[in-house]
Coordinates of N, CA and C in Angstrom, one line a residue:
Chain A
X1 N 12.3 -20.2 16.2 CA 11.7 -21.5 15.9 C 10.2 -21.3 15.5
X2 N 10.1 -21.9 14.6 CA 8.6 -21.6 13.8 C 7.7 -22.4 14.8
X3 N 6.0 -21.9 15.1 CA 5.3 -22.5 16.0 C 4.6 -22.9 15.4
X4 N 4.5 -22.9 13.6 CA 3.5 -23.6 12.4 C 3.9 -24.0 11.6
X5 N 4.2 -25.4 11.3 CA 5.1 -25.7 10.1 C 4.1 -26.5 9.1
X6 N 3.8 -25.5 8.1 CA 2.9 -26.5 6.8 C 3.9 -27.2 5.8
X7 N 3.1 -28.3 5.6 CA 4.2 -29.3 4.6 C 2.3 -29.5 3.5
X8 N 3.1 -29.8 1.8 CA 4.2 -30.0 1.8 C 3.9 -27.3 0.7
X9 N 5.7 -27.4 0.7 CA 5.5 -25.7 0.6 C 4.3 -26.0 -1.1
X10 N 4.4 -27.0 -2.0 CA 3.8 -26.5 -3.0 C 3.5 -27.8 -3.5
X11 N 2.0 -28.0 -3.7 CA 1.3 -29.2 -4.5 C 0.8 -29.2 -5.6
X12 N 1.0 -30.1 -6.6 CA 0.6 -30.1 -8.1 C -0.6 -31.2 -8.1
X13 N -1.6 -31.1 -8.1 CA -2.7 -32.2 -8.6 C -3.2 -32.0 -9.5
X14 N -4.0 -33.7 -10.2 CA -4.5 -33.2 -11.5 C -6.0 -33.3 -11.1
X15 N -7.2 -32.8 -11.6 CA -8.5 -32.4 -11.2 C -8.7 -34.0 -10.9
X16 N -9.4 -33.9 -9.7 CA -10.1 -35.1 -9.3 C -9.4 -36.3 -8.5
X17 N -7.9 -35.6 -7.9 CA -6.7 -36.6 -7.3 C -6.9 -35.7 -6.4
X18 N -7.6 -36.5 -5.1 CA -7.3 -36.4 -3.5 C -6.0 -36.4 -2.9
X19 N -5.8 -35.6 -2.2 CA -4.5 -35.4 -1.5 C -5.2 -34.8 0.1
X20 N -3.5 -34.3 0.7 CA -4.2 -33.5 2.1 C -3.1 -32.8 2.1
X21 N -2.9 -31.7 2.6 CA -2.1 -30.7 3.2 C -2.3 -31.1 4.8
X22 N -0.6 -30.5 5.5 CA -0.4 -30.9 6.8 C 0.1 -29.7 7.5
X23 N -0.6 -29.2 8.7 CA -0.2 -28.4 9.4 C 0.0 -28.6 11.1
X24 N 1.3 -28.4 11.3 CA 2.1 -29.1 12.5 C 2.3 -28.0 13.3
X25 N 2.0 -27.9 14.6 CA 2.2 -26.7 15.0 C 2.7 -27.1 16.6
X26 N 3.6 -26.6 17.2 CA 4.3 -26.8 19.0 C 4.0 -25.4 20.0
X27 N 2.2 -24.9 19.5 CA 2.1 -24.3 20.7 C 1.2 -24.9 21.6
X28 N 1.5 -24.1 22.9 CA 1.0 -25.0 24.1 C -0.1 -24.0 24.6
X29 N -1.2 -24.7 25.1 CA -2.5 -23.9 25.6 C -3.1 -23.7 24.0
X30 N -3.2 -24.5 22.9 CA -4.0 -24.4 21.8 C -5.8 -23.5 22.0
X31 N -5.9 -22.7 21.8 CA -7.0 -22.3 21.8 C -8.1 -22.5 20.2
X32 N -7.1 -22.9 19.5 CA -8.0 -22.6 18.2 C -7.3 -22.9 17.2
X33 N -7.6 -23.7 15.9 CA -6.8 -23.8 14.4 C -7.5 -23.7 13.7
X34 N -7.0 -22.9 12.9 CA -7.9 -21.8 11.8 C -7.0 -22.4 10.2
X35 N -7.9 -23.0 9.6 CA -7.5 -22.9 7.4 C -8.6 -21.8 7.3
X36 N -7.4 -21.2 6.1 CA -7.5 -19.9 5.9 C -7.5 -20.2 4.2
X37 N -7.9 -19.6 3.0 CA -7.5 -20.0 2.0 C -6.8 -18.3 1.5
X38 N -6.3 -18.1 0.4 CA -5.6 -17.2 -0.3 C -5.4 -16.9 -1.7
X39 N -6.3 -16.5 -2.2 CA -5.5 -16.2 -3.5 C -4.3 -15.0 -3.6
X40 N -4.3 -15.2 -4.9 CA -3.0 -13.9 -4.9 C -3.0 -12.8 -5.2
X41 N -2.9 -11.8 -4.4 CA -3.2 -10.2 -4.1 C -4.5 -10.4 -3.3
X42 N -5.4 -11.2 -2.5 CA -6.0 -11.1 -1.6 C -5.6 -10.9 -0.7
X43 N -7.1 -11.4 0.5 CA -6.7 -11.5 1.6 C -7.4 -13.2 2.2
X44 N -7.1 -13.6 3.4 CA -6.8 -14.6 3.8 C -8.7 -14.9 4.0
X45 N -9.4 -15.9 3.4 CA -10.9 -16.2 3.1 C -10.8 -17.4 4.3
X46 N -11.5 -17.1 4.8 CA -11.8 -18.1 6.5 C -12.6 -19.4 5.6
X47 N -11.9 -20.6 6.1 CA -12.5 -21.8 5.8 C -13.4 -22.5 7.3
X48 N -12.1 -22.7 7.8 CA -12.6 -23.7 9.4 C -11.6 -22.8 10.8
X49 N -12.4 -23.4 11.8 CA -11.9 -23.4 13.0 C -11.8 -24.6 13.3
X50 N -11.1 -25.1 13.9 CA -11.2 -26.6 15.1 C -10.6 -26.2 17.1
X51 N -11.3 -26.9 17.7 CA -11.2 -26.3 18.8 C -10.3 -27.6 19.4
X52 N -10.4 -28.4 19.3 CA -9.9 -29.8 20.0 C -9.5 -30.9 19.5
X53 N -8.9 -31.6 19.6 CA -8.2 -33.1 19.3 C -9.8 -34.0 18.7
X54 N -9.5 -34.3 17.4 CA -10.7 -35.2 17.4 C -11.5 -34.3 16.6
X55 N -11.4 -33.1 16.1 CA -13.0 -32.3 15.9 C -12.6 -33.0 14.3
X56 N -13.8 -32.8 13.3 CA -13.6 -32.7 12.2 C -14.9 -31.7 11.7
X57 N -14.3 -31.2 10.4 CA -15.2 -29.9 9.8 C -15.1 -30.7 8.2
X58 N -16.0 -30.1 7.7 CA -16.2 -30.1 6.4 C -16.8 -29.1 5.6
X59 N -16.2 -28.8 4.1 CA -17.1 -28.0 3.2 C -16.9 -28.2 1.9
X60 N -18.1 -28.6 1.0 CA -17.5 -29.0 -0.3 C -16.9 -30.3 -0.2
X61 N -15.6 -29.8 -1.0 CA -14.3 -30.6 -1.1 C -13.5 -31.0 -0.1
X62 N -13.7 -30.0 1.1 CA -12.3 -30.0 1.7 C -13.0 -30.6 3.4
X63 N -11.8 -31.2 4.1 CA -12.4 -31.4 5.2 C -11.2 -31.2 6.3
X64 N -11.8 -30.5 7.3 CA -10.1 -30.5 8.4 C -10.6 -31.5 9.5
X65 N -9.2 -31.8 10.0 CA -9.0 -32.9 11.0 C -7.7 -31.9 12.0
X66 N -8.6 -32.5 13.3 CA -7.1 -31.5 14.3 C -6.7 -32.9 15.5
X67 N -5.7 -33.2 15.5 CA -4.8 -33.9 16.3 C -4.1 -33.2 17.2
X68 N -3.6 -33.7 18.6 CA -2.9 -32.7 19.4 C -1.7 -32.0 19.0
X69 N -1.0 -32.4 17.9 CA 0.1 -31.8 17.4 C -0.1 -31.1 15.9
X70 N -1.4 -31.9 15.2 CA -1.4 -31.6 13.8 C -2.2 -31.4 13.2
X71 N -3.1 -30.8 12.3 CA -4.2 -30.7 11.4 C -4.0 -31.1 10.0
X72 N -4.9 -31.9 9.5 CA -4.8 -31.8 7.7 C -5.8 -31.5 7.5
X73 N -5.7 -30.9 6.4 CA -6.9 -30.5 4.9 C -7.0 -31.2 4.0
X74 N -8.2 -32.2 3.9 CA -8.4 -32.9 3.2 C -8.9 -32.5 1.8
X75 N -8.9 -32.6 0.4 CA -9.2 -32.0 -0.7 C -9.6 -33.3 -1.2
X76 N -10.8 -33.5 -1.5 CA -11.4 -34.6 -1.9 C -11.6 -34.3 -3.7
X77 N -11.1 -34.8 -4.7 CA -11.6 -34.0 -5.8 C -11.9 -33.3 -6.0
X78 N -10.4 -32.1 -6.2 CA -10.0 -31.3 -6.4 C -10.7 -30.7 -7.6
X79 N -11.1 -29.2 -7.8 CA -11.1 -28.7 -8.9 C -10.3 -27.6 -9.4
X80 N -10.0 -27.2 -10.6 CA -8.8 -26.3 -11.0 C -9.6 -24.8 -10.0
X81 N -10.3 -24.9 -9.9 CA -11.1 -23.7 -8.7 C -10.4 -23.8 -7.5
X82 N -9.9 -24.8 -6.9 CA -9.4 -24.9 -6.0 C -8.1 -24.4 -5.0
X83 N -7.6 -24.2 -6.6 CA -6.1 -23.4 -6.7 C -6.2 -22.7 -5.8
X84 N -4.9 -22.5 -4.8 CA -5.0 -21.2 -4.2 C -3.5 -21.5 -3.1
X85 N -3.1 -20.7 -2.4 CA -2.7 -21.0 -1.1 C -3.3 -21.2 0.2
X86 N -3.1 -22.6 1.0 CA -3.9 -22.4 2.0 C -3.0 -22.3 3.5
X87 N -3.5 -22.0 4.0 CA -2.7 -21.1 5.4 C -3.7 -21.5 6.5
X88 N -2.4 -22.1 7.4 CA -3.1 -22.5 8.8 C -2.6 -21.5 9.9
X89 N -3.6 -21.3 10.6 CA -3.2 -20.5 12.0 C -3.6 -20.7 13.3
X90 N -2.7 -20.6 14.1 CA -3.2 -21.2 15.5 C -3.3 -19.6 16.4
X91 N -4.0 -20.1 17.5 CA -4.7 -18.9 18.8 C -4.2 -19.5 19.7
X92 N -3.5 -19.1 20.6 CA -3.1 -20.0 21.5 C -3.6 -19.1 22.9
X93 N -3.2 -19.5 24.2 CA -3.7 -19.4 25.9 C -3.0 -17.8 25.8
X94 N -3.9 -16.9 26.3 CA -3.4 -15.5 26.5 C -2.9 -14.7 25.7
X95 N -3.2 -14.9 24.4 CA -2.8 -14.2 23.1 C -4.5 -13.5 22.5
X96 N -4.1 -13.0 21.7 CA -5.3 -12.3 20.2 C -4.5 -12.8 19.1
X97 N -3.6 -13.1 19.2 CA -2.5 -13.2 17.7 C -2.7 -14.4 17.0
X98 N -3.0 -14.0 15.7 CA -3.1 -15.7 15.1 C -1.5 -16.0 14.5
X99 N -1.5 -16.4 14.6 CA 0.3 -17.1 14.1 C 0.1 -18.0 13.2
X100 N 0.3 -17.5 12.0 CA 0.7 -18.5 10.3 C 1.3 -19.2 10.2
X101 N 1.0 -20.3 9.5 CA 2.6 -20.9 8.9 C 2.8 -20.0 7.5
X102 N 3.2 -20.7 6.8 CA 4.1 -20.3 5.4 C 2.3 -20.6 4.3
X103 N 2.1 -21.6 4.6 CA 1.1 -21.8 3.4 C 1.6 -23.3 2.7
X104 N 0.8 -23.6 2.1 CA 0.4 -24.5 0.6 C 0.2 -23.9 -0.5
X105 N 1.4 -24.0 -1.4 CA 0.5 -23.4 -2.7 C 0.1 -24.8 -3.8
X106 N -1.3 -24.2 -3.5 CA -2.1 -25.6 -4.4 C -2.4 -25.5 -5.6
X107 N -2.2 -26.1 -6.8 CA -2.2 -25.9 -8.2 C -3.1 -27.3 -8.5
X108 N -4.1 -27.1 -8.9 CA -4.9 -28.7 -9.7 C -5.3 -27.9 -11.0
X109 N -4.5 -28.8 -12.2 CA -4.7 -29.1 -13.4 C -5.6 -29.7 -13.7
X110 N -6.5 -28.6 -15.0 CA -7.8 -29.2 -15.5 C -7.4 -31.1 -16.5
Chain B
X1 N -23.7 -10.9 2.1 CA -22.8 -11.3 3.3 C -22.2 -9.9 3.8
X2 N -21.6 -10.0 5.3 CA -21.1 -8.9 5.4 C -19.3 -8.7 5.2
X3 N -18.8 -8.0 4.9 CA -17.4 -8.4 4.8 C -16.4 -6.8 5.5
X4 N -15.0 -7.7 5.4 CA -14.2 -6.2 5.8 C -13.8 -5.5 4.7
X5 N -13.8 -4.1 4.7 CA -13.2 -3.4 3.4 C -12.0 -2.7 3.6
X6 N -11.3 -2.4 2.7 CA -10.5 -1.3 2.9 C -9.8 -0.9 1.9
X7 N -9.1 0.7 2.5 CA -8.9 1.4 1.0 C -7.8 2.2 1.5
X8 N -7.0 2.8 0.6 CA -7.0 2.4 -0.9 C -6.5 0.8 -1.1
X9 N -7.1 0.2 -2.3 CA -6.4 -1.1 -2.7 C -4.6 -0.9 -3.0
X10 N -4.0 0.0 -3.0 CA -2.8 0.4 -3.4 C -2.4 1.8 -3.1
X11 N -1.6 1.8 -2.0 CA -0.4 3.3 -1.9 C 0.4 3.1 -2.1
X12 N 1.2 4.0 -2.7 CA 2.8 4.2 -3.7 C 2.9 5.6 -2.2
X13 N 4.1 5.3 -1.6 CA 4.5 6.6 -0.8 C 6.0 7.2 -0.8
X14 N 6.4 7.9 -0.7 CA 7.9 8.0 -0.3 C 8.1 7.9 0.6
X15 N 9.6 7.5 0.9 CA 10.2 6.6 2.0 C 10.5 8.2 3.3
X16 N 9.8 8.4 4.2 CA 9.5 9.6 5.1 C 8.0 9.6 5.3
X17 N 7.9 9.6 4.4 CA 5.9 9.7 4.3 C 5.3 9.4 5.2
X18 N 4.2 10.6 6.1 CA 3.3 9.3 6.6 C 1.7 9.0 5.6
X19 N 1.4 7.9 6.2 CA 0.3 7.0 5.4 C -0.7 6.8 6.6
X20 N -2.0 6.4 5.9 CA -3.0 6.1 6.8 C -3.9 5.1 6.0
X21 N -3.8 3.7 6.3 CA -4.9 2.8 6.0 C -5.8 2.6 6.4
X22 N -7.1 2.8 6.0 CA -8.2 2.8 6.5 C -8.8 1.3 6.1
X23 N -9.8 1.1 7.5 CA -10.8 -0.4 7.5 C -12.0 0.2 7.9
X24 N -12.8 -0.6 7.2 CA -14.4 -0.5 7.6 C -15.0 -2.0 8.3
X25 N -14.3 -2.6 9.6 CA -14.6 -3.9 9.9 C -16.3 -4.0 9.6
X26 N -16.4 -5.3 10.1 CA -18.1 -6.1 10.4 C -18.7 -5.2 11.2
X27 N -19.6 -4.8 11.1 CA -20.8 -4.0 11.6 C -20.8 -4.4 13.2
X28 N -20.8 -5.4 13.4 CA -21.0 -6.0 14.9 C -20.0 -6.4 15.3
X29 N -19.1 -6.7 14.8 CA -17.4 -7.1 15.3 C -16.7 -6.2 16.5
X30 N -16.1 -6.6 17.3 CA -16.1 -5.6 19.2 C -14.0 -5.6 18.6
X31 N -13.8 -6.5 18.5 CA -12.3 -6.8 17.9 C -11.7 -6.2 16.5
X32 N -10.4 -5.7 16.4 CA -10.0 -5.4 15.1 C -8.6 -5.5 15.5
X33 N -7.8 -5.8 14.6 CA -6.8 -6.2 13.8 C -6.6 -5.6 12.3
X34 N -4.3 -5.5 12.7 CA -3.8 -5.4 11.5 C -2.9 -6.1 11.7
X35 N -2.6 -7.1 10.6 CA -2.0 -7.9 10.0 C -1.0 -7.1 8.9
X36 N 0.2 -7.7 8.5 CA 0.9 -7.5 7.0 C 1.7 -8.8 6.3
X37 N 1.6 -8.8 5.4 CA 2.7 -9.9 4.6 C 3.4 -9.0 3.5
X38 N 4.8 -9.3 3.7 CA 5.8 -9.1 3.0 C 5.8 -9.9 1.9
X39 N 5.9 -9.2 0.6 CA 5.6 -10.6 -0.8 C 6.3 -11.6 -0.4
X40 N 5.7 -12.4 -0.3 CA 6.3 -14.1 -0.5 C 6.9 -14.8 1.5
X41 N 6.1 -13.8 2.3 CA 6.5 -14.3 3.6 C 5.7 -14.3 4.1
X42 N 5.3 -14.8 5.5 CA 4.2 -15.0 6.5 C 3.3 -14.2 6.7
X43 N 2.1 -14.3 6.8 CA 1.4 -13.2 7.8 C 1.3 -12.8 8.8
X44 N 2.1 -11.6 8.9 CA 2.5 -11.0 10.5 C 1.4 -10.2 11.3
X45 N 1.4 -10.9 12.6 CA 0.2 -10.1 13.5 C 0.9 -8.7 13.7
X46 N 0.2 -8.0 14.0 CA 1.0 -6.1 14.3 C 0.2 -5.8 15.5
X47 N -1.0 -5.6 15.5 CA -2.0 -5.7 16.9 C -3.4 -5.5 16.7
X48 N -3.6 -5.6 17.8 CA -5.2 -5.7 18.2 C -5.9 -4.9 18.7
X49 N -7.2 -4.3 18.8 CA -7.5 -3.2 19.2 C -9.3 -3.8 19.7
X50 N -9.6 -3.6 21.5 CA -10.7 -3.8 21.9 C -11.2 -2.7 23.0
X51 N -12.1 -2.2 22.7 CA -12.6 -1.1 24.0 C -12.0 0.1 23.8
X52 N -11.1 0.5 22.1 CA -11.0 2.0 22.4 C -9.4 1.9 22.9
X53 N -8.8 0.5 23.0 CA -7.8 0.4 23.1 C -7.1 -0.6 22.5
X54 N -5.0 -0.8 22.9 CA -4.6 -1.3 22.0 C -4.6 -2.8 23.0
X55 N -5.2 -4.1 22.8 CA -4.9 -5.0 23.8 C -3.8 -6.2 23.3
X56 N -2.9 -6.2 22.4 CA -1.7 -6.5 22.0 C -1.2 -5.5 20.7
X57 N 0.2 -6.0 21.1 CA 1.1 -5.5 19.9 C 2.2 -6.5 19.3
X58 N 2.8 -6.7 18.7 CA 4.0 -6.9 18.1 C 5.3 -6.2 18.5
X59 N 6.2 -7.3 18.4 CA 8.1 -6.1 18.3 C 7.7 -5.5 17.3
X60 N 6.9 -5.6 15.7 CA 7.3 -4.9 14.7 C 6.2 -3.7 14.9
X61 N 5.3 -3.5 15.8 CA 4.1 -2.7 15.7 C 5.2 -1.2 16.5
X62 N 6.0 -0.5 16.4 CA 7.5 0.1 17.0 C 6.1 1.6 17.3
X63 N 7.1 2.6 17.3 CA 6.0 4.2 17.8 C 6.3 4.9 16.4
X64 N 6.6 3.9 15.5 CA 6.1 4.5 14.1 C 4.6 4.3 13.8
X65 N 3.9 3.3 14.3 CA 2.9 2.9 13.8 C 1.7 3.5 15.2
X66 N 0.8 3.7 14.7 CA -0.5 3.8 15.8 C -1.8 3.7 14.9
X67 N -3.0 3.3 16.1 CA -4.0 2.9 15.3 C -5.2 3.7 15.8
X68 N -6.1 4.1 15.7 CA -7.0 4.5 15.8 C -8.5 4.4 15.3
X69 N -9.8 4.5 16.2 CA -11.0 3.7 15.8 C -11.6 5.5 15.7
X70 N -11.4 6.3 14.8 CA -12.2 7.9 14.7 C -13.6 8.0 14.7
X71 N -14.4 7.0 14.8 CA -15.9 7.0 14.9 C -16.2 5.5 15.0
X72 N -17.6 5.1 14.8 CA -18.0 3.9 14.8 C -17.8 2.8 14.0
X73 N -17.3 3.0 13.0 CA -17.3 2.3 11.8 C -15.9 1.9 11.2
X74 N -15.1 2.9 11.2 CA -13.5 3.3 10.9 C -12.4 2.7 11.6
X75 N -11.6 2.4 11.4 CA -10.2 1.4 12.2 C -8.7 2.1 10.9
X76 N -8.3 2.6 12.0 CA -7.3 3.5 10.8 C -5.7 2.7 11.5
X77 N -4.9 1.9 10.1 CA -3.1 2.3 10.9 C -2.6 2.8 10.4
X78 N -1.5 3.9 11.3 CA -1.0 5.1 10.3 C 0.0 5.0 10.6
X79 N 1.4 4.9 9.9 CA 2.8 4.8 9.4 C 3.7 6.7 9.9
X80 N 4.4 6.4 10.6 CA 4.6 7.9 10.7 C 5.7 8.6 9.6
X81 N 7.1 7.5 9.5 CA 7.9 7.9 8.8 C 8.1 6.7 7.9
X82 N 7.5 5.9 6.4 CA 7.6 5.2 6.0 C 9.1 4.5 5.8
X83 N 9.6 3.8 5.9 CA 10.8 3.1 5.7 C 10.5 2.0 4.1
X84 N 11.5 1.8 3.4 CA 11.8 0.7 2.5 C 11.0 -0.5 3.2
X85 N 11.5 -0.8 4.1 CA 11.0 -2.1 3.9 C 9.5 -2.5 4.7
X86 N 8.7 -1.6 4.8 CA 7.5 -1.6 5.5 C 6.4 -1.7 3.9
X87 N 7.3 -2.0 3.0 CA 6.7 -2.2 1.6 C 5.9 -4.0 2.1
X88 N 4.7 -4.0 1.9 CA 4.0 -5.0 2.3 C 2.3 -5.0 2.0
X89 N 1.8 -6.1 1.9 CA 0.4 -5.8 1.5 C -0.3 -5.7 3.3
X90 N -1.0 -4.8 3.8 CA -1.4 -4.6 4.8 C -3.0 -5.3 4.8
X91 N -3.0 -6.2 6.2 CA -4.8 -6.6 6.5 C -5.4 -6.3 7.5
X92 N -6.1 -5.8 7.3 CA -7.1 -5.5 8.5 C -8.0 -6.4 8.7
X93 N -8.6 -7.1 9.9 CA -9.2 -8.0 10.2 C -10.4 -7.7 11.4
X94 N -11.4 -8.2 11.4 CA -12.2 -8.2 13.0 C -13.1 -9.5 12.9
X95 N -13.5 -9.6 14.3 CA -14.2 -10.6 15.0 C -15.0 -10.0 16.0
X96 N -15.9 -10.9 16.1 CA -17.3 -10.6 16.9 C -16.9 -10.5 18.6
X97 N -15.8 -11.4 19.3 CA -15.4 -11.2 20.4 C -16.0 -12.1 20.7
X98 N -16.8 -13.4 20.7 CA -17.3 -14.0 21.5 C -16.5 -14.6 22.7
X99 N -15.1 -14.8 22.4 CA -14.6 -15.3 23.5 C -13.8 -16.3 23.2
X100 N -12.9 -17.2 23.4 CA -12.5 -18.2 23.5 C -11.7 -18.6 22.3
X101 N -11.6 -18.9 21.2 CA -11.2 -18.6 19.8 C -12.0 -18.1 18.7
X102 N -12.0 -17.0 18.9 CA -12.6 -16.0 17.8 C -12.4 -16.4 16.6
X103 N -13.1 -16.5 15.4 CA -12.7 -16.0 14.4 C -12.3 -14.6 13.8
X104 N -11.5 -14.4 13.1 CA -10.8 -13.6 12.5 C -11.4 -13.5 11.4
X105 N -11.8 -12.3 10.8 CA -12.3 -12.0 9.0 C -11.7 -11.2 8.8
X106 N -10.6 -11.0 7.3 CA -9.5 -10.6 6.7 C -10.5 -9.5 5.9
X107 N -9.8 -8.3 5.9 CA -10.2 -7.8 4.7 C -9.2 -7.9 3.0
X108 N -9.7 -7.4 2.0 CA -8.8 -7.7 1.0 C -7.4 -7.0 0.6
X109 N -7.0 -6.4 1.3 CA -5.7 -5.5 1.9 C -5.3 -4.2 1.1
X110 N -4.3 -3.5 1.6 CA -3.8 -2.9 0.7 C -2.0 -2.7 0.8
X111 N -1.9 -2.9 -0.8 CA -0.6 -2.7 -1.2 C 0.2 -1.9 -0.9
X112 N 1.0 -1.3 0.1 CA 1.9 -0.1 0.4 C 3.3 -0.6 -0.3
X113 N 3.8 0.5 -1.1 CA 4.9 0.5 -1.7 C 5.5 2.1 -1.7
X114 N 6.6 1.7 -1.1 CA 7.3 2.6 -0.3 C 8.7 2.6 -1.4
X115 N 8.9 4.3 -1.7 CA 10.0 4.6 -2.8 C 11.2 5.0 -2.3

């Protein structure tokens, strides 16, 4: 049973159409949720941490929100730079392990 | 900025082979990590390494794989008898240790492709 479920697997926007990515996760003793971004043949580029219900981050475009079950990534006007996959991971009570979901692959057309 | 490195960006091995990936974590980073993804699947934790030792592992981290920190700087995982399907892009990762939810910094990985 997956402990990170990102929705939705793949988004098409066109430059300057706001959307959010959703990352849903059923571990218990949350220590941490991590957006990670990815291009292809990288490696995983650290966006945010959130520690608690309620926090919100921001950078640029993008902004995260963490709820006791769920986080989104907000992409506020999008640019074709933006492209990428983004990848949530959680830390949970008595682990080192970050645990992935699958990703978003994000595509905004110039 | 300071970042993780690692080399080679690509090994081609035969399937017996052993291999050695090398990381150059963050200068100040107490934590290290190897990660892999399988094209087109999740990123898998493999383990963690604090104090000169291993402080988690994985089912998939088996007594093919061991890790080693050879000096100050260096964080090596080495593959003993490569298998097919251990074909995967490999990350090495470290964090400062502060405690509580660390961040994690990815280096830009390397390719292993196993014949």
């Amino acid at each position: 049973e997956d402990q990170v479920t990102q929705s939705p697997e793949a988004l098409r926007l066109q430059e300057g159409e706001s959307s959010s990515l959703n990352c849903s996760y059923t571990v218990s003793g949350l220590r941490g949720l991590f957006w990670y971004r990815q291009d292809p043949g990288k490696g995983p580029e650290f966006l945010f941490t959130l520690y608690s219900a309620g926090e919100e981050k921001e950078k640029e475009r993008l902004k995260a929100t963490l709820t006791k079950k769920e986080s989104f990534l907000h992409i506020t006007a999008p640019k074709p730079e933006d492209s990428a996959t983004y990848l949530c991971a959680v830390l949970q009570d008595g682990s080192e392990k970050l645990v992935f979901g699958k990703g978003t692959k994000l595509t905004v057309n110039p | 900025e300071p970042e993780v490195t690692q080399t080679p960006s690509h090994q081609v091995t035969q399937m017996g082979q052993e291999v050695i990936l090398r990381c150059v974590p963050i200068s100040n980073h107490l934590y290290f990590y190897w990660y892999r993804q399988i094209l087109g699947q999740k990123v898998e934790f493999l383990v963690s390494f604090y104090n000169n030792e291993i402080s988690e592992k994985s089912e998939i981290f088996d007594d093919q794989f061991s890790v080693e920190r050879p000096d100050g700087s260096n964080f090596t995982l080495k593959i003993r008898s490569t298998k097919l399907e251990d074909s995967a892009m490999y990350f090495c990762a470290s964090g400062l240790g502060e405690g509580g939810a660390d961040t994690q910094y990815f280096g830009p990985g390397t390719r292993l492709t196993v014949l």
